[in-house]
Amino acid sequence: MVNEKKILPKRIILMRHGESAGNIDAGAYETTPDHKIPLTEEGRAQAREAGKKMRALISTHSGSACGENWRVYFYVSPYERTRTTLREVGKGFSRKRVIGVREECRIREQDFGNFQVEERMRAVKETRERFGRFFYRFPEGESAADVYDRVSSFLESMWRDVDMNRHQVDPSSELNLVIVSHGLTSRVFLTKWFKWTVEEFERLNNFGNCEFRVMELGASGDYTFAIHHTEEEMLDWGMSKDMIDDQKERVDGCRVTSNDSCSLHLHEYFDLLDVTDDDEE
């Protein structure tokens, strides 16, 4: 039964893990399984600093009565580097602020295969650039399209958690969901969320290590980056002017329905030369 007093998250925050051994030495994947690649000491420090910044952002922008009682719920990829990132991020929060944590396999890194020989992976990634980053499937691994399917399933589950108040958040509190994941997985999440096209996905730049991006619920009832992030930031992420304009409209504009959103791409498929039928008077 759906909870009639559904509490929408005030913010959904997407975060990439800190610097890992694989980020500084691709040869690490030849002997260590991807899911066991650890953070570097720099990566741990990045995560601790990110935790402080995240707490400051949430507490500073939570001005209402509910905001003063803000709480955080974390979803985390089961990979070693994301789990360690969360442990370090968590040092920036008091226990009373954290509702809970769920390890979620569907937000893991894209599967590139098993042990990854550096020279072979370099050639494979060059092929991916020619083929297209979204549809190219790594031998023995996944494509970004495969990741899209499992992230879509995760999103459905996340919203069931919200609908049924599985986060067990008090109605007097402001809920913040934080997803500690990986660069490509986070970009796929955003593509699904905002109904971006494959072409729009492929123009996006990766998150930096321990970079987090904040989607906040606007007055329109939609989530948007434009409350916490500048146009310059979004341009740096690879977003087009149309994508950025959409973010701005979500702050306090009229809510866009799924059908309205789809109409934005009509010009890509149809030459709408005539506004009406020929036989209309």
XYZ file of C-alpha atoms in Angstrom, residues 131-252:
122
model
C 31.620 2.819 -32.438
C 29.903 5.131 -29.932
C 30.207 5.233 -26.143
C 26.585 4.336 -25.404
C 26.098 1.210 -27.500
C 29.605 -0.264 -27.532
C 29.727 -3.450 -25.447
C 33.069 -4.414 -23.953
C 34.122 -8.003 -24.691
C 32.961 -10.069 -21.680
C 31.474 -6.870 -20.262
C 28.686 -4.306 -20.638
C 27.708 -1.386 -22.805
C 26.424 1.880 -21.360
C 23.041 0.750 -22.703
C 23.253 -2.326 -20.442
C 24.045 -0.059 -17.488
C 21.034 2.088 -18.454
C 18.734 -0.934 -18.076
C 19.876 -1.812 -14.552
C 19.978 1.836 -13.450
C 16.378 2.161 -14.690
C 15.442 -0.773 -12.470
C 17.232 0.849 -9.521
C 15.335 4.100 -10.079
C 12.014 2.261 -9.922
C 13.057 0.662 -6.637
C 14.259 3.975 -5.235
C 10.893 5.566 -5.937
C 9.091 2.646 -4.324
C 11.236 3.320 -1.273
C 10.020 6.927 -1.347
C 6.363 5.996 -1.984
C 6.298 3.513 0.886
C 8.540 5.578 3.189
C 11.019 2.737 3.503
C 13.587 5.353 4.455
C 11.495 5.768 7.627
C 11.928 9.501 7.559
C 9.918 11.587 10.015
C 7.427 13.954 8.299
C 9.036 16.869 10.136
C 12.399 16.123 8.532
C 13.927 17.080 5.185
C 15.191 14.046 3.277
C 18.408 14.026 1.238
C 19.285 10.963 -0.851
C 22.972 10.516 -1.667
C 24.094 8.010 -4.323
C 27.787 7.113 -4.098
C 28.626 5.471 -7.391
C 30.829 5.734 -10.497
C 31.284 8.224 -13.310
C 29.536 6.469 -16.188
C 26.817 5.043 -13.944
C 26.021 8.538 -12.669
C 25.848 9.950 -16.208
C 23.517 7.125 -17.209
C 21.361 7.841 -14.135
C 21.002 11.460 -15.218
C 20.224 10.462 -18.801
C 17.386 8.269 -17.574
C 16.149 10.829 -15.050
C 16.000 13.812 -17.395
C 15.005 11.744 -20.465
C 18.094 12.839 -22.362
C 18.831 11.297 -25.744
C 21.771 9.044 -26.596
C 23.402 12.002 -28.374
C 22.980 14.138 -25.244
C 24.488 11.367 -23.113
C 27.519 11.112 -25.364
C 28.348 14.796 -25.000
C 28.544 14.569 -21.190
C 31.920 14.752 -19.453
C 32.831 12.447 -16.597
C 32.543 13.414 -12.925
C 35.817 14.237 -11.199
C 36.927 12.106 -8.257
C 34.637 12.856 -5.294
C 32.749 15.434 -7.350
C 29.086 15.574 -6.416
C 26.197 17.129 -8.303
C 23.051 18.262 -6.540
C 19.529 17.882 -7.907
C 17.088 19.865 -5.761
C 13.301 19.863 -5.826
C 12.168 23.120 -7.415
C 8.923 25.014 -6.905
C 7.667 23.451 -10.150
C 7.771 19.971 -8.591
C 10.746 18.923 -10.732
C 14.338 18.293 -9.724
C 16.972 20.595 -11.166
C 20.683 21.337 -11.081
C 20.052 25.060 -11.539
C 19.486 25.771 -7.830
C 22.973 24.731 -6.737
C 24.995 24.856 -9.947
C 25.838 27.670 -12.354
C 25.431 27.703 -16.118
C 29.234 27.666 -16.419
C 29.418 24.459 -14.381
C 26.783 22.780 -16.511
C 28.609 23.822 -19.680
C 31.763 22.256 -18.249
C 29.793 19.032 -17.714
C 29.079 18.986 -21.462
C 25.436 20.037 -21.327
C 24.018 21.876 -24.330
C 22.193 25.211 -24.136
C 18.841 23.433 -24.516
C 19.695 21.045 -21.677
C 20.704 23.962 -19.455
C 17.595 25.984 -20.332
C 15.484 22.985 -19.314
C 17.247 22.917 -15.938
C 16.495 26.602 -15.399
C 12.816 26.162 -16.277
C 12.533 23.400 -13.678
C 13.365 25.814 -10.855
C 10.005 27.593 -10.800
